[in-house]
């Protein structure tokens, strides 16, 4: 489909040649576009299409064993264990997204406002706060699993030495604390992004607006909430989309903190891990089941991302 | 997200520096508030930096020391941990693999993306808008969900357990973001220079290499830094596609390393530091590009 379109452009192009820089021979167009298209098409688009196709068949190992229709989808949604694992993992992804959003938008905005008001050492703080951004989530996970380890980790050591023995929990080994810890570690890593986005947005808001509010007798707090804050909403929108995509694609961090089973009792199990287990540690129908699961996850991520993006764009038009 | 204009990116990246905050009104409690703000900022600095410092300090301590007293300073500056991680745990091999794969993948990705982005933003042809949308939509596609088909495709052409297979996959993954950033940047570049080159008889290839490519450098820098970090850090692809230890990249090597040396924390810390070094270098060299890349999402 993709390549057919690129090829089709050639003959028609010769007929239309108005405008500037337009008379580029088709050969050049192909030479410039095809390498990227070949890589992207063959390794990103075609595999997703293939997964969609695979999902409609029963499989025995790598052999196709008949047309299944929606059978695989029915299987994974209703039969044990995937039937219960999928909703649980999806719920964890949702909690993870909500928790990360809550921290990033409050702490991130707070840090941005502090830096905006106090430009002293701003570059330094900006750099340090966004430093963890570049580290591999896997390494972040390993760092925190060492720091949080129950008996020899520095965090519990500090808690014990200040007399908070009862707080020195096996943070990652306890189903109730594992997911909140995961959220905190994730927010720790990515906070630099929202902070920089908020900082840029704050810088883009004209001074006059807040001054006008002050002249009208608004307190600084009131001026912030009524004038500046609404103008930060597009930034919140951008952060929502980026965080959503990040949170629903998460794999490495959870793998490092809890292994491929998602921690104690699957307390940190997420869709990414579930897909990995189904596809590469699954049973005889692994290809069918994991392809169906991949499509469900794809619809959730791509669908929500598009809806969010549309909402954002509409907001911008109406503003 | 519509592609950003370079003007927006630059403004977004620089705005915090230029637009100073409103001159603070001095009043009672002014100094106190200022101290409070500084305390908060330094407090968060400790939170952001502390864990990394603990890892760095831990990498110079002996394991017995760490087990006895998890927080503490090294008693002697011993590099034995690094030697153990580098040699015994074969991090040196993983490191070299990662360097080779990352450099090759980023070069390939930037080259093909720059060409395609140039064609898409400068030449008018049928299917152009569709092609651009197809590339950009990749920003929202969870490409990893296609790994199983990629796995069988690679199996049929002998690219399983091959560093070349990894390079191709990483380059493909980087295409949407790279094209997005470069196209956005191209939109703000004036056409005059290329016009002049064309009147001088330059062909399209020549115009790209001699005129457009040098102008694109800021965008190429952003793309290179980001793809470097993403590729260096990736764990999922080699976890599934690589079989033999001697071809592992650092992240997969680390999972093995963490299994083998689970009890030897000092060596684990040293290994983590080794894995972080290239990123620290990139970060030191390119902070500016990183910040403008992060705010590229601010496009409107």
Coordinates of C-alpha atoms in Angstrom, one line a residue:
Chain A
X1 CA 0.0 0.0 0.0
X2 CA 2.7 2.3 1.0
X3 CA 5.0 1.6 -1.8
X4 CA 2.3 1.6 -4.4
X5 CA 1.6 5.2 -3.5
X6 CA 5.2 6.3 -3.9
X7 CA 5.5 4.7 -7.3
X8 CA 2.3 6.2 -8.5
X9 CA 3.6 9.7 -7.9
X10 CA 6.0 9.5 -10.8
X11 CA 4.0 9.9 -14.0
X12 CA 1.6 12.4 -12.6
X13 CA 4.3 14.6 -11.3
X14 CA 5.7 15.3 -14.7
X15 CA 2.4 16.8 -15.7
X16 CA 2.2 19.3 -12.9
X17 CA 5.1 21.6 -12.6
X18 CA 4.0 25.0 -11.4
X19 CA 5.6 26.9 -8.5
X20 CA 9.1 27.3 -7.4
X21 CA 11.6 24.5 -6.6
X22 CA 8.9 22.3 -8.1
X23 CA 10.5 20.8 -11.1
X24 CA 12.3 18.0 -9.3
X25 CA 12.5 14.9 -11.4
X26 CA 10.8 11.8 -10.0
X27 CA 14.0 10.0 -9.8
X28 CA 15.3 12.4 -7.2
X29 CA 12.1 12.2 -5.2
X30 CA 12.4 8.4 -5.1
X31 CA 16.1 8.5 -4.2
X32 CA 15.4 10.9 -1.3
X33 CA 12.3 9.3 0.1
X34 CA 12.6 5.6 -0.5
X35 CA 15.4 4.8 1.9
X36 CA 13.5 6.2 4.9
X37 CA 10.2 4.8 3.6
X38 CA 11.8 1.3 3.1
X39 CA 13.2 1.2 6.6
X40 CA 10.1 2.6 8.3
X41 CA 7.6 0.7 6.1
X42 CA 9.3 -2.7 6.4
X43 CA 10.2 -2.6 10.0
X44 CA 7.4 -0.5 11.6
X45 CA 4.3 -0.4 9.4
X46 CA 4.4 -3.8 7.8
X47 CA 5.0 -5.7 11.1
X48 CA 2.0 -4.1 12.7
X49 CA -0.1 -5.0 9.7
X50 CA 1.3 -8.5 9.9
X51 CA 0.4 -8.8 13.6
X52 CA -3.1 -7.7 12.8
X53 CA -3.3 -10.5 10.2
X54 CA -1.7 -13.1 12.4
X55 CA -4.4 -12.4 15.1
X56 CA -7.1 -13.9 12.9
X57 CA -5.5 -17.4 12.8
X58 CA -5.0 -20.2 15.3
X59 CA -1.3 -21.2 15.6
X60 CA 0.6 -24.3 16.6
X61 CA 4.1 -23.1 17.2
X62 CA 5.0 -21.3 14.0
X63 CA 2.5 -23.3 11.9
X64 CA -0.9 -21.8 11.1
X65 CA -3.7 -24.0 12.1
X66 CA -6.8 -22.6 10.6
X67 CA -8.8 -19.4 10.4
X68 CA -9.9 -18.2 13.9
X69 CA -11.9 -15.1 13.1
X70 CA -12.1 -13.2 16.3
X71 CA -11.4 -16.4 18.2
X72 CA -8.1 -15.2 19.6
X73 CA -9.6 -12.0 20.9
X74 CA -12.4 -14.0 22.6
X75 CA -9.8 -16.4 24.1
X76 CA -7.5 -13.7 25.6
X77 CA -10.4 -11.7 26.9
X78 CA -12.3 -14.5 28.6
X79 CA -10.0 -17.4 29.3
X80 CA -7.8 -17.8 32.4
X81 CA -5.1 -16.5 32.9
X82 CA -5.1 -13.8 30.3
X83 CA -8.7 -13.0 30.8
X84 CA -7.9 -11.7 34.3
X85 CA -4.3 -10.6 33.6
X86 CA -5.3 -8.1 30.9
X87 CA -7.8 -6.1 32.9
X88 CA -5.3 -6.0 35.9
X89 CA -2.4 -4.9 33.7
X90 CA -4.6 -2.3 32.0
X91 CA -5.7 -1.0 35.4
X92 CA -2.1 -0.8 36.6
X93 CA -1.2 1.2 33.4
X94 CA -4.1 3.6 34.2
X95 CA -3.1 4.0 37.8
X96 CA 0.5 4.5 36.7
X97 CA -0.5 7.2 34.2
X98 CA -2.8 9.0 36.7
X99 CA -0.2 8.9 39.4
X100 CA 2.6 10.1 37.1
X101 CA 0.4 12.9 35.8
X102 CA -0.5 14.1 39.3
X103 CA 3.2 14.3 40.3
X104 CA 4.5 15.7 37.1
X105 CA 2.0 18.5 36.8
X106 CA 2.3 19.6 40.4
X107 CA 5.9 19.2 41.2
X108 CA 7.0 20.0 37.6
X109 CA 4.9 23.2 37.6
X110 CA 6.1 24.1 41.1
X111 CA 9.8 23.7 40.1
X112 CA 9.2 25.7 36.9
X113 CA 7.5 28.5 38.8
X114 CA 10.4 28.6 41.3
X115 CA 13.0 28.7 38.6
X116 CA 11.0 31.3 36.6
X117 CA 10.9 33.6 39.7
X118 CA 14.5 33.0 40.7
X119 CA 16.7 33.0 37.7
X120 CA 19.8 32.6 39.9
X121 CA 21.6 29.4 38.9
X122 CA 18.7 28.6 36.6
X123 CA 20.7 26.8 34.0
X124 CA 22.4 24.7 36.7
X125 CA 19.1 23.7 38.3
X126 CA 17.4 23.1 35.0
X127 CA 20.3 20.8 34.0
X128 CA 20.3 18.9 37.2
X129 CA 16.6 18.4 37.4
X130 CA 16.4 17.0 33.9
X131 CA 19.6 14.9 34.2
X132 CA 17.7 11.6 34.9
X133 CA 15.8 12.1 31.7
X134 CA 18.5 10.6 29.6
X135 CA 19.2 7.6 31.7
X136 CA 17.9 4.3 30.5
X137 CA 14.8 3.3 32.4
X138 CA 16.4 -0.1 32.9
X139 CA 19.3 1.5 34.7
X140 CA 17.0 3.8 36.6
X141 CA 15.2 0.7 37.7
X142 CA 18.4 -1.1 38.8
X143 CA 19.7 2.0 40.6
X144 CA 16.5 2.3 42.6
X145 CA 16.2 -1.5 43.3
X146 CA 19.7 -1.3 44.9
X147 CA 18.8 1.9 46.8
X148 CA 15.5 0.4 48.0
X149 CA 16.7 -3.1 48.8
X150 CA 15.2 -4.2 52.1
X151 CA 18.3 -4.9 54.3
X152 CA 21.3 -3.4 52.7
X153 CA 19.8 -0.5 50.8
X154 CA 20.7 3.1 51.8
X155 CA 17.1 4.2 52.1
X156 CA 16.0 1.7 54.7
X157 CA 19.3 2.3 56.4
X158 CA 18.6 6.0 56.8
X159 CA 15.0 5.3 57.9
X160 CA 16.3 2.9 60.6
X161 CA 19.0 5.2 61.8
X162 CA 16.5 8.1 62.3
X163 CA 14.3 5.8 64.3
X164 CA 11.7 5.0 61.7
X165 CA 12.1 1.2 61.9
X166 CA 8.5 0.6 61.0
X167 CA 9.0 2.5 57.8
X168 CA 11.9 0.4 56.6
X169 CA 9.7 -1.8 54.4
X170 CA 10.7 -4.1 51.6
X171 CA 9.3 -1.4 49.3
X172 CA 9.4 -3.4 46.1
X173 CA 8.6 -6.7 47.6
X174 CA 5.2 -5.7 49.1
X175 CA 2.2 -5.7 46.7
X176 CA 0.7 -2.6 48.4
X177 CA 3.9 -0.4 48.1
X178 CA 5.3 -1.7 44.8
X179 CA 3.1 0.3 42.4
X180 CA 3.3 3.6 44.3
X181 CA 7.1 3.2 44.4
X182 CA 7.0 2.5 40.6
X183 CA 5.1 5.8 40.1
X184 CA 7.5 7.8 42.2
X185 CA 10.6 6.4 40.5
X186 CA 9.0 7.0 37.1
X187 CA 8.2 10.6 38.0
X188 CA 11.7 11.1 39.4
X189 CA 13.1 10.2 36.0
X190 CA 10.8 12.2 33.7
X191 CA 10.1 15.3 35.8
X192 CA 12.6 17.4 33.8
X193 CA 10.4 17.2 30.7
X194 CA 7.3 18.8 32.2
X195 CA 9.4 21.3 34.1
X196 CA 11.1 22.5 30.9
X197 CA 7.8 22.6 29.0
X198 CA 6.2 24.6 31.8
X199 CA 9.2 26.9 32.0
X200 CA 9.0 27.6 28.2
X201 CA 5.3 28.2 28.5
X202 CA 5.7 30.6 31.4
X203 CA 8.3 32.5 29.4
X204 CA 5.9 32.8 26.5
X205 CA 3.1 34.5 28.5
X206 CA 3.2 38.3 28.2
X207 CA 4.1 40.2 31.3
X208 CA 1.4 42.8 30.7
X209 CA -1.4 40.4 31.5
X210 CA -0.3 39.8 35.0
X211 CA 0.5 43.5 35.5
X212 CA -3.0 44.4 34.3
X213 CA -4.4 42.0 36.8
X214 CA -2.3 43.5 39.5
X215 CA -3.5 47.0 38.6
X216 CA -7.0 45.8 38.9
X217 CA -6.2 44.9 42.4
X218 CA -5.7 41.1 42.1
X219 CA -3.4 39.5 44.7
X220 CA -0.3 37.8 43.2
X221 CA -1.8 34.4 44.0
X222 CA -5.1 35.4 42.3
X223 CA -3.2 36.8 39.3
X224 CA -1.4 33.5 39.0
X225 CA -4.5 31.3 39.1
X226 CA -6.7 33.5 37.1
X227 CA -4.3 34.8 34.5
X228 CA -1.3 32.7 34.1
X229 CA -2.6 29.3 35.0
X230 CA -5.3 29.1 32.2
X231 CA -2.6 30.1 29.7
X232 CA -0.6 27.1 30.8
X233 CA -3.3 24.6 29.8
X234 CA -1.8 23.9 26.4
X235 CA 1.4 22.9 28.1
X236 CA -0.6 20.6 30.3
X237 CA -2.1 19.1 27.2
X238 CA 1.2 18.4 25.6
X239 CA 2.5 16.8 28.8
X240 CA -0.7 14.7 29.0
X241 CA -0.1 13.3 25.5
X242 CA 3.6 12.6 26.1
X243 CA 3.0 11.1 29.6
X244 CA 0.2 8.9 28.2
X245 CA 2.4 7.5 25.5
X246 CA 5.3 6.9 27.9
X247 CA 3.1 5.3 30.6
X248 CA 1.4 2.9 28.3
X249 CA 4.6 1.8 26.6
X250 CA 6.4 1.2 29.8
X251 CA 8.5 -2.0 30.0
X252 CA 12.1 -1.6 31.0
X253 CA 11.6 0.2 34.3
X254 CA 9.1 -2.5 35.5
X255 CA 11.3 -5.2 34.2
X256 CA 14.3 -3.9 36.3
X257 CA 12.2 -3.3 39.4
X258 CA 10.1 -6.4 39.4
X259 CA 11.2 -8.9 36.7
X260 CA 9.2 -10.0 33.8
X261 CA 6.3 -11.2 36.1
X262 CA 5.7 -7.6 37.3
X263 CA 6.9 -7.8 40.9
X264 CA 5.2 -9.4 44.0
X265 CA 2.0 -11.1 43.0
X266 CA 2.0 -9.2 39.7
X267 CA 1.4 -5.9 41.6
X268 CA 3.4 -4.0 38.9
X269 CA 2.3 -6.0 35.9
X270 CA 1.6 -3.8 32.9
X271 CA 0.5 -4.3 29.3
X272 CA 4.1 -4.2 28.0
X273 CA 5.2 -7.0 30.2
X274 CA 2.1 -9.0 29.5
X275 CA 2.7 -8.7 25.8
X276 CA 6.3 -9.8 26.2
X277 CA 5.3 -12.9 28.2
X278 CA 2.5 -13.8 25.9
X279 CA 4.6 -13.4 22.7
X280 CA 8.0 -14.8 23.9
X281 CA 7.2 -17.0 26.9
X282 CA 3.8 -18.2 25.7
X283 CA 2.3 -21.6 24.8
X284 CA 1.6 -23.2 21.5
X285 CA -0.9 -20.5 20.3
X286 CA 1.5 -17.7 21.4
X287 CA 1.5 -16.0 18.0
X288 CA -2.3 -15.9 17.7
X289 CA -2.8 -14.7 21.3
X290 CA 0.0 -12.2 21.4
X291 CA -1.0 -10.7 18.0
X292 CA -4.5 -10.2 19.3
X293 CA -3.2 -8.7 22.5
X294 CA -0.9 -6.4 20.5
X295 CA -3.8 -5.1 18.5
X296 CA -5.9 -4.4 21.6
X297 CA -2.9 -2.5 23.1
X298 CA -2.4 -0.7 19.8
X299 CA -6.0 0.4 19.7
X300 CA -5.8 1.7 23.3
X301 CA -2.6 3.6 22.8
X302 CA -3.1 5.0 19.3
X303 CA -6.8 5.6 19.8
X304 CA -6.4 7.6 23.0
X305 CA -3.4 9.5 21.7
X306 CA -5.4 10.6 18.7
X307 CA -8.4 11.5 20.8
X308 CA -6.2 13.5 23.1
X309 CA -4.5 15.2 20.3
X310 CA -7.8 16.2 18.6
X311 CA -9.1 17.6 21.9
X312 CA -5.9 19.7 22.2
X313 CA -6.2 21.0 18.7
X314 CA -9.8 22.0 19.2
X315 CA -9.0 23.9 22.4
X316 CA -6.3 25.8 20.6
X317 CA -8.7 26.8 17.8
X318 CA -11.3 28.0 20.2
X319 CA -8.9 30.0 22.2
Chain B
X1 CA 0.8 17.7 17.1
X2 CA 1.5 19.7 14.1
X3 CA 5.2 20.0 13.2
X4 CA 6.9 22.8 15.0
X5 CA 8.4 25.7 13.3
X6 CA 12.0 26.3 14.1
X7 CA 11.2 29.8 15.3
X8 CA 8.8 28.3 17.8
X9 CA 11.4 25.8 18.9
X10 CA 14.1 28.3 19.3
X11 CA 11.8 30.7 21.1
X12 CA 10.5 27.9 23.3
X13 CA 14.1 26.9 24.1
X14 CA 15.3 30.4 24.7
X15 CA 12.3 32.1 26.1
X16 CA 13.1 31.2 29.7
X17 CA 16.4 33.0 29.5
X18 CA 15.2 36.1 27.7
X19 CA 11.9 36.9 29.4
X20 CA 13.1 37.7 32.9
X21 CA 10.6 37.3 35.7
X22 CA 8.8 40.4 36.9
X23 CA 11.0 42.5 39.2
X24 CA 10.1 41.1 42.6
X25 CA 8.5 43.7 44.8
X26 CA 10.5 44.1 47.9
X27 CA 8.5 43.9 51.1
X28 CA 8.4 42.4 54.5
X29 CA 9.3 38.7 54.4
X30 CA 11.0 39.1 51.1
X31 CA 14.4 37.7 52.2
X32 CA 12.7 34.9 54.1
X33 CA 10.8 33.8 51.0
X34 CA 13.9 33.9 48.9
X35 CA 15.7 31.6 51.3
X36 CA 12.7 29.3 51.3
X37 CA 12.8 29.1 47.5
X38 CA 16.5 28.4 47.5
X39 CA 16.0 25.7 50.1
X40 CA 13.3 24.1 47.9
X41 CA 15.5 24.2 44.8
X42 CA 18.5 22.8 46.5
X43 CA 16.3 20.2 48.2
X44 CA 15.1 19.0 44.9
X45 CA 18.6 19.0 43.5
X46 CA 19.5 16.6 46.3
X47 CA 16.6 14.4 45.3
X48 CA 17.4 14.4 41.6
X49 CA 21.2 14.0 42.1
X50 CA 21.4 12.0 45.3
X51 CA 20.7 8.6 43.9
X52 CA 23.3 9.1 41.2
X53 CA 25.9 10.3 43.8
X54 CA 25.1 7.2 46.0
X55 CA 25.8 5.0 43.0
X56 CA 29.0 6.8 42.2
X57 CA 30.3 6.8 45.8
X58 CA 29.3 3.1 46.2
X59 CA 31.3 2.2 43.1
X60 CA 34.5 3.1 45.0
X61 CA 33.7 1.2 48.2
X62 CA 34.3 -2.4 49.0
X63 CA 31.4 -4.7 49.0
X64 CA 31.9 -5.7 52.7
X65 CA 31.8 -2.0 53.6
X66 CA 28.6 -1.4 51.7
X67 CA 26.8 -4.4 53.3
X68 CA 27.9 -3.3 56.8
X69 CA 27.1 0.4 56.3
X70 CA 25.0 1.2 53.2
X71 CA 25.6 4.9 53.4
X72 CA 29.2 6.0 53.7
X73 CA 32.3 7.3 52.1
X74 CA 35.0 5.1 50.4
X75 CA 37.9 4.2 52.7
X76 CA 40.3 4.1 49.9
X77 CA 40.1 5.0 46.2
X78 CA 39.9 1.5 44.9
X79 CA 39.3 0.9 41.2
X80 CA 39.0 -2.9 41.7
X81 CA 35.2 -2.8 41.2
X82 CA 35.6 -1.1 37.9
X83 CA 38.1 -3.7 36.8
X84 CA 35.9 -6.5 37.9
X85 CA 32.8 -5.1 36.1
X86 CA 34.8 -4.2 32.9
X87 CA 36.7 -7.5 32.6
X88 CA 35.2 -10.3 34.6
X89 CA 31.6 -9.3 33.9
X90 CA 32.6 -8.6 30.2
X91 CA 31.0 -5.1 30.3
X92 CA 33.8 -4.2 27.9
X93 CA 32.3 -6.4 25.2
X94 CA 28.8 -5.1 25.8
X95 CA 30.1 -1.6 25.8
X96 CA 31.8 -1.9 22.4
X97 CA 28.7 -3.6 20.9
X98 CA 26.6 -0.7 22.1
X99 CA 29.0 1.9 20.7
X100 CA 29.1 0.2 17.3
X101 CA 25.3 -0.4 17.1
X102 CA 24.4 3.1 18.4
X103 CA 26.8 5.0 16.1
X104 CA 25.7 3.0 13.0
X105 CA 22.0 3.2 13.8
X106 CA 22.1 6.9 14.5
X107 CA 24.1 7.7 11.4
X108 CA 21.8 5.7 9.2
X109 CA 18.7 7.2 10.8
X110 CA 19.8 10.8 10.5
X111 CA 21.0 10.3 6.9
X112 CA 17.8 8.8 5.6
X113 CA 15.6 11.1 7.6
X114 CA 17.4 14.3 6.5
X115 CA 17.0 13.3 2.9
X116 CA 13.3 12.4 3.2
X117 CA 12.6 15.5 5.3
X118 CA 14.3 17.7 2.8
X119 CA 12.3 16.2 -0.1
X120 CA 9.0 16.4 1.8
X121 CA 9.5 20.0 2.8
X122 CA 11.0 21.4 -0.4
X123 CA 9.6 19.5 -3.3
X124 CA 5.9 19.4 -4.3
X125 CA 4.8 16.1 -5.6
X126 CA 1.7 13.9 -5.5
X127 CA 1.4 11.9 -2.3
X128 CA 3.7 14.3 -0.4
X129 CA 1.1 15.2 2.2
X130 CA 0.2 11.5 2.7
X131 CA 3.8 10.5 3.0
X132 CA 4.5 13.2 5.5
X133 CA 1.5 12.2 7.6
X134 CA 2.5 8.5 7.4
X135 CA 5.9 9.3 8.8
X136 CA 4.7 11.7 11.5
X137 CA 2.0 9.3 12.7
X138 CA 4.8 7.0 13.7
X139 CA 5.3 9.3 16.7
X140 CA 2.2 7.8 18.3
X141 CA 2.6 4.3 17.1
X142 CA 3.8 1.8 19.7
X143 CA 6.3 0.2 17.3
X144 CA 7.4 -2.5 19.8
X145 CA 4.0 -4.3 19.4
X146 CA 5.3 -5.3 15.9
X147 CA 8.3 -7.2 17.3
X148 CA 6.9 -10.7 16.9
X149 CA 6.4 -10.3 13.2
X150 CA 9.8 -8.6 13.0
X151 CA 11.3 -11.6 14.8
X152 CA 9.9 -14.1 12.2
X153 CA 10.9 -11.8 9.4
X154 CA 14.4 -11.6 10.8
X155 CA 14.5 -15.4 11.3
X156 CA 13.7 -16.0 7.6
X157 CA 16.6 -13.7 6.5
X158 CA 19.1 -14.7 9.1
X159 CA 19.1 -11.4 11.1
X160 CA 18.3 -12.9 14.5
X161 CA 21.3 -12.5 16.8
X162 CA 22.8 -10.0 14.4
X163 CA 24.0 -6.5 15.2
X164 CA 23.1 -5.4 11.7
X165 CA 19.5 -6.4 12.4
X166 CA 19.5 -4.3 15.5
X167 CA 21.0 -1.3 13.6
X168 CA 18.2 -1.4 11.0
X169 CA 15.5 -1.7 13.6
X170 CA 16.8 1.3 15.6
X171 CA 17.2 3.4 12.5
X172 CA 13.6 2.6 11.5
X173 CA 12.4 3.5 14.9
X174 CA 14.1 6.9 14.9
X175 CA 12.7 7.9 11.5
X176 CA 9.4 9.5 12.6
X177 CA 10.9 11.8 15.3
X178 CA 13.8 12.7 13.1
X179 CA 11.6 13.6 10.1
X180 CA 9.3 15.5 12.4
X181 CA 12.0 17.7 13.9
X182 CA 13.9 18.3 10.6
X183 CA 10.8 19.1 8.6
X184 CA 9.7 21.6 11.3
X185 CA 13.1 23.2 11.1
X186 CA 13.1 23.3 7.3
X187 CA 9.8 25.2 7.3
X188 CA 11.5 28.2 8.9
X189 CA 14.5 28.2 6.6
X190 CA 14.4 30.8 3.7
X191 CA 14.3 29.4 0.2
X192 CA 16.5 32.0 -1.3
X193 CA 19.8 30.2 -0.9
X194 CA 18.5 27.1 -2.6
X195 CA 16.9 29.3 -5.3
X196 CA 20.3 30.9 -5.9
X197 CA 22.0 27.5 -6.1
X198 CA 19.4 26.3 -8.6
X199 CA 19.9 29.4 -10.8
X200 CA 23.6 28.6 -10.7
X201 CA 22.8 25.2 -12.1
X202 CA 23.0 23.0 -9.1
X203 CA 21.0 19.7 -9.3
X204 CA 18.7 18.7 -6.4
X205 CA 21.4 16.4 -4.9
X206 CA 23.9 19.2 -4.9
X207 CA 21.5 21.6 -3.4
X208 CA 20.8 19.2 -0.6
X209 CA 24.4 18.5 0.2
X210 CA 26.0 21.9 -0.3
X211 CA 23.1 24.2 0.7
X212 CA 20.5 22.6 2.8
X213 CA 22.6 20.2 4.9
X214 CA 24.8 22.8 6.4
X215 CA 21.8 24.9 7.3
X216 CA 20.1 22.0 8.9
X217 CA 22.8 21.4 11.4
X218 CA 20.9 22.6 14.6
X219 CA 18.1 20.2 13.8
X220 CA 20.5 17.4 13.0
X221 CA 22.2 18.0 16.4
X222 CA 18.9 17.7 18.3
X223 CA 18.0 14.5 16.4
X224 CA 21.4 13.0 16.9
X225 CA 21.5 13.5 20.6
X226 CA 18.0 12.1 21.1
X227 CA 18.5 9.1 18.9
X228 CA 21.8 8.4 20.6
X229 CA 20.2 8.3 24.0
X230 CA 17.2 6.2 22.9
X231 CA 19.3 3.7 21.1
X232 CA 22.0 3.5 23.7
X233 CA 19.3 2.9 26.3
X234 CA 17.1 0.5 24.5
X235 CA 16.6 -2.9 26.1
X236 CA 13.5 -4.5 24.6
X237 CA 14.8 -5.3 21.1
X238 CA 18.1 -6.9 22.1
X239 CA 16.4 -8.8 24.9
X240 CA 14.3 -10.6 22.2
X241 CA 16.6 -10.6 19.2
X242 CA 20.1 -11.3 20.6
X243 CA 21.2 -14.8 21.6
X244 CA 24.9 -14.9 22.2
X245 CA 26.6 -13.0 25.0
X246 CA 29.3 -11.7 22.9
X247 CA 26.8 -9.7 20.8
X248 CA 24.8 -8.2 23.8
X249 CA 24.5 -4.5 24.1
X250 CA 24.9 -2.8 27.5
X251 CA 21.3 -3.0 28.8
X252 CA 20.8 -6.7 28.1
X253 CA 24.3 -7.3 29.3
X254 CA 23.4 -5.5 32.5
X255 CA 20.5 -7.9 33.2
X256 CA 22.9 -10.8 32.9
X257 CA 25.4 -9.0 35.1
X258 CA 22.8 -8.2 37.8
X259 CA 22.0 -11.9 37.9
X260 CA 25.6 -13.0 38.2
X261 CA 26.8 -10.4 40.6
X262 CA 23.6 -10.0 42.6
X263 CA 25.5 -10.2 45.9
X264 CA 28.4 -8.0 44.9
X265 CA 26.9 -4.5 45.2
X266 CA 30.1 -2.6 44.8
X267 CA 30.7 -4.2 41.4
X268 CA 27.1 -3.6 40.4
X269 CA 27.5 0.1 41.2
X270 CA 30.7 0.3 39.1
X271 CA 28.9 -1.4 36.2
X272 CA 26.0 1.1 36.4
X273 CA 28.5 4.0 36.3
X274 CA 30.2 2.5 33.2
X275 CA 26.8 2.2 31.5
X276 CA 26.1 5.8 32.3
X277 CA 29.4 7.4 31.2
X278 CA 28.5 7.9 27.5
X279 CA 25.3 9.6 28.3
X280 CA 27.0 11.8 30.8
X281 CA 29.4 12.9 28.0
X282 CA 26.6 13.5 25.6
X283 CA 24.7 15.4 28.3
X284 CA 27.7 17.6 29.0
X285 CA 28.3 18.3 25.4
X286 CA 24.8 18.9 24.3
X287 CA 22.6 20.2 27.1
X288 CA 21.3 23.0 24.9
X289 CA 20.1 20.6 22.2
X290 CA 18.5 18.4 24.7
X291 CA 16.5 21.2 26.1
X292 CA 15.3 22.4 22.7
X293 CA 14.5 18.8 21.9
X294 CA 12.4 18.3 25.0
X295 CA 10.5 21.5 24.3
X296 CA 9.9 20.4 20.6
X297 CA 6.7 18.9 21.9
X298 CA 5.5 22.5 22.6
X299 CA 4.7 22.9 18.9
X300 CA 1.5 24.7 18.0

